[in-house]
Amino acid sequence: MNSVSTTTPTTTIDQVLDAIKFNDDGLIPAIAQQVDTNDVLMMAWMNADAVRETLSTGQICYWSRSRGQLWRKGESSGQIQTLKEFRWDCDADTVLLLVDQDGVACHTGRQNCFFNAVREGEVSVIAEVKIDPKELYK
């Protein structure tokens, strides 16, 4: 599956922005899923500028609510996500990003952000740290 980078025309980007529904804060939830394994990697937020940048560059860009700015995934850690396909749900209020994850997705050094689970009535950590977080953000 080819990346959508530099192949998404402005008119298509405008169509997407018209189709999806941002919340009152101008944000939409974005779920990142590894394209070849279907592993759910993370959930973050996007605003219109993040959607536009993601579709025009093919590199995933989110909106950081804590920093109040665009967050280009992997900009500081090197753990980038390359967009393979951009989807939205039937209510147009959530987007699904099929990505090729380079390295780990989670700032904790795990492959994905969903490493806490309830199994057999107990809370468990179900994924090991693959990269020391101190190494990710030198």
PDB file of N, CA and C in Angstrom, residues 7-8 10 15 21 23 27 37-38 50 59-60 66 72 78 90-91 93-94 98 104 112 117 119-120 122 137:
ATOM      1  N   THR A   7       0.399  13.071  -2.680  1.00  0.00           N
ATOM      2  CA  THR A   7      -0.543  12.700  -3.732  1.00  0.00           C
ATOM      3  C   THR A   7      -1.962  13.146  -3.416  1.00  0.00           C
ATOM      4  N   THR A   8      -2.158  13.753  -2.260  1.00  0.00           N
ATOM      5  CA  THR A   8      -3.496  14.184  -1.887  1.00  0.00           C
ATOM      6  C   THR A   8      -3.699  15.620  -2.343  1.00  0.00           C
ATOM      7  N   THR A  10      -5.245  19.342  -3.006  1.00  0.00           N
ATOM      8  CA  THR A  10      -5.898  20.305  -2.120  1.00  0.00           C
ATOM      9  C   THR A  10      -7.407  20.147  -2.147  1.00  0.00           C
ATOM     10  N   GLN A  15     -12.308  18.460   0.739  1.00  0.00           N
ATOM     11  CA  GLN A  15     -13.452  17.540   0.846  1.00  0.00           C
ATOM     12  C   GLN A  15     -13.460  16.832   2.197  1.00  0.00           C
ATOM     13  N   LYS A  21     -16.355  15.983  11.314  1.00  0.00           N
ATOM     14  CA  LYS A  21     -16.950  16.887  12.308  1.00  0.00           C
ATOM     15  C   LYS A  21     -15.996  17.077  13.481  1.00  0.00           C
ATOM     16  N   ASN A  23     -15.103  18.773  17.180  1.00  0.00           N
ATOM     17  CA  ASN A  23     -15.885  19.109  18.370  1.00  0.00           C
ATOM     18  C   ASN A  23     -15.858  20.621  18.617  1.00  0.00           C
ATOM     19  N   LEU A  27     -11.496  20.029  17.537  1.00  0.00           N
ATOM     20  CA  LEU A  27     -10.677  18.817  17.516  1.00  0.00           C
ATOM     21  C   LEU A  27     -11.505  17.600  17.139  1.00  0.00           C
ATOM     22  N   THR A  37      -0.331  -4.932  10.584  1.00  0.00           N
ATOM     23  CA  THR A  37      -0.674  -5.855  11.672  1.00  0.00           C
ATOM     24  C   THR A  37      -2.038  -5.571  12.296  1.00  0.00           C
ATOM     25  N   ASN A  38      -2.609  -4.414  11.975  1.00  0.00           N
ATOM     26  CA  ASN A  38      -3.869  -3.936  12.571  1.00  0.00           C
ATOM     27  C   ASN A  38      -3.746  -3.638  14.062  1.00  0.00           C
ATOM     28  N   ALA A  50      -3.794  20.071  11.515  1.00  0.00           N
ATOM     29  CA  ALA A  50      -3.114  18.776  11.616  1.00  0.00           C
ATOM     30  C   ALA A  50      -3.590  17.826  10.519  1.00  0.00           C
ATOM     31  N   GLN A  59       3.075  12.521   6.558  1.00  0.00           N
ATOM     32  CA  GLN A  59       3.626  12.298   7.895  1.00  0.00           C
ATOM     33  C   GLN A  59       2.572  12.727   8.905  1.00  0.00           C
ATOM     34  N   ILE A  60       2.336  11.896   9.910  1.00  0.00           N
ATOM     35  CA  ILE A  60       1.252  12.168  10.848  1.00  0.00           C
ATOM     36  C   ILE A  60       1.578  13.373  11.720  1.00  0.00           C
ATOM     37  N   SER A  66      -1.951  19.723  25.506  1.00  0.00           N
ATOM     38  CA  SER A  66      -1.158  20.224  26.637  1.00  0.00           C
ATOM     39  C   SER A  66      -0.218  21.358  26.219  1.00  0.00           C
ATOM     40  N   ARG A  72       4.104  17.033  15.526  1.00  0.00           N
ATOM     41  CA  ARG A  72       4.517  16.177  14.417  1.00  0.00           C
ATOM     42  C   ARG A  72       5.121  14.905  15.010  1.00  0.00           C
ATOM     43  N   GLY A  78      12.061  10.668  16.827  1.00  0.00           N
ATOM     44  CA  GLY A  78      12.437   9.906  15.642  1.00  0.00           C
ATOM     45  C   GLY A  78      11.488   8.759  15.332  1.00  0.00           C
ATOM     46  N   CYS A  90     -18.664   6.411  10.469  1.00  0.00           N
ATOM     47  CA  CYS A  90     -19.991   6.687   9.914  1.00  0.00           C
ATOM     48  C   CYS A  90     -20.599   7.981  10.432  1.00  0.00           C
ATOM     49  N   ASP A  91     -20.221   8.402  11.634  1.00  0.00           N
ATOM     50  CA  ASP A  91     -20.713   9.667  12.183  1.00  0.00           C
ATOM     51  C   ASP A  91     -19.796  10.831  11.832  1.00  0.00           C
ATOM     52  N   ASP A  93     -17.103  11.653  13.167  1.00  0.00           N
ATOM     53  CA  ASP A  93     -16.580  12.344  14.345  1.00  0.00           C
ATOM     54  C   ASP A  93     -15.341  11.679  14.949  1.00  0.00           C
ATOM     55  N   THR A  94     -14.779  10.712  14.229  1.00  0.00           N
ATOM     56  CA  THR A  94     -13.533  10.061  14.625  1.00  0.00           C
ATOM     57  C   THR A  94     -12.795   9.669  13.353  1.00  0.00           C
ATOM     58  N   LEU A  98      -4.388   4.773   9.166  1.00  0.00           N
ATOM     59  CA  LEU A  98      -3.613   3.555   8.929  1.00  0.00           C
ATOM     60  C   LEU A  98      -2.196   4.018   8.636  1.00  0.00           C
ATOM     61  N   VAL A 104       8.655   2.763  18.062  1.00  0.00           N
ATOM     62  CA  VAL A 104       7.532   2.592  18.982  1.00  0.00           C
ATOM     63  C   VAL A 104       6.592   3.788  18.900  1.00  0.00           C
ATOM     64  N   ASN A 112       2.780   0.223  21.632  1.00  0.00           N
ATOM     65  CA  ASN A 112       1.541   0.997  21.552  1.00  0.00           C
ATOM     66  C   ASN A 112       1.202   1.542  22.933  1.00  0.00           C
ATOM     67  N   ALA A 117      -4.246  -3.410  31.101  1.00  0.00           N
ATOM     68  CA  ALA A 117      -5.423  -4.233  30.818  1.00  0.00           C
ATOM     69  C   ALA A 117      -6.001  -4.792  32.112  1.00  0.00           C
ATOM     70  N   ARG A 119      -7.348  -8.264  33.192  1.00  0.00           N
ATOM     71  CA  ARG A 119      -7.401  -9.669  32.789  1.00  0.00           C
ATOM     72  C   ARG A 119      -7.697 -10.502  34.020  1.00  0.00           C
ATOM     73  N   GLU A 120      -8.705 -11.353  33.890  1.00  0.00           N
ATOM     74  CA  GLU A 120      -9.102 -12.233  34.994  1.00  0.00           C
ATOM     75  C   GLU A 120      -9.308 -11.442  36.282  1.00  0.00           C
ATOM     76  N   GLU A 122      -8.008  -8.632  37.268  1.00  0.00           N
ATOM     77  CA  GLU A 122      -6.880  -7.886  37.818  1.00  0.00           C
ATOM     78  C   GLU A 122      -6.257  -6.983  36.766  1.00  0.00           C
ATOM     79  N   TYR A 137      14.037  10.656  24.006  1.00  0.00           N
ATOM     80  CA  TYR A 137      13.945  12.121  24.092  1.00  0.00           C
ATOM     81  C   TYR A 137      15.225  12.720  24.642  1.00  0.00           C
TER      82      TYR A 137
END
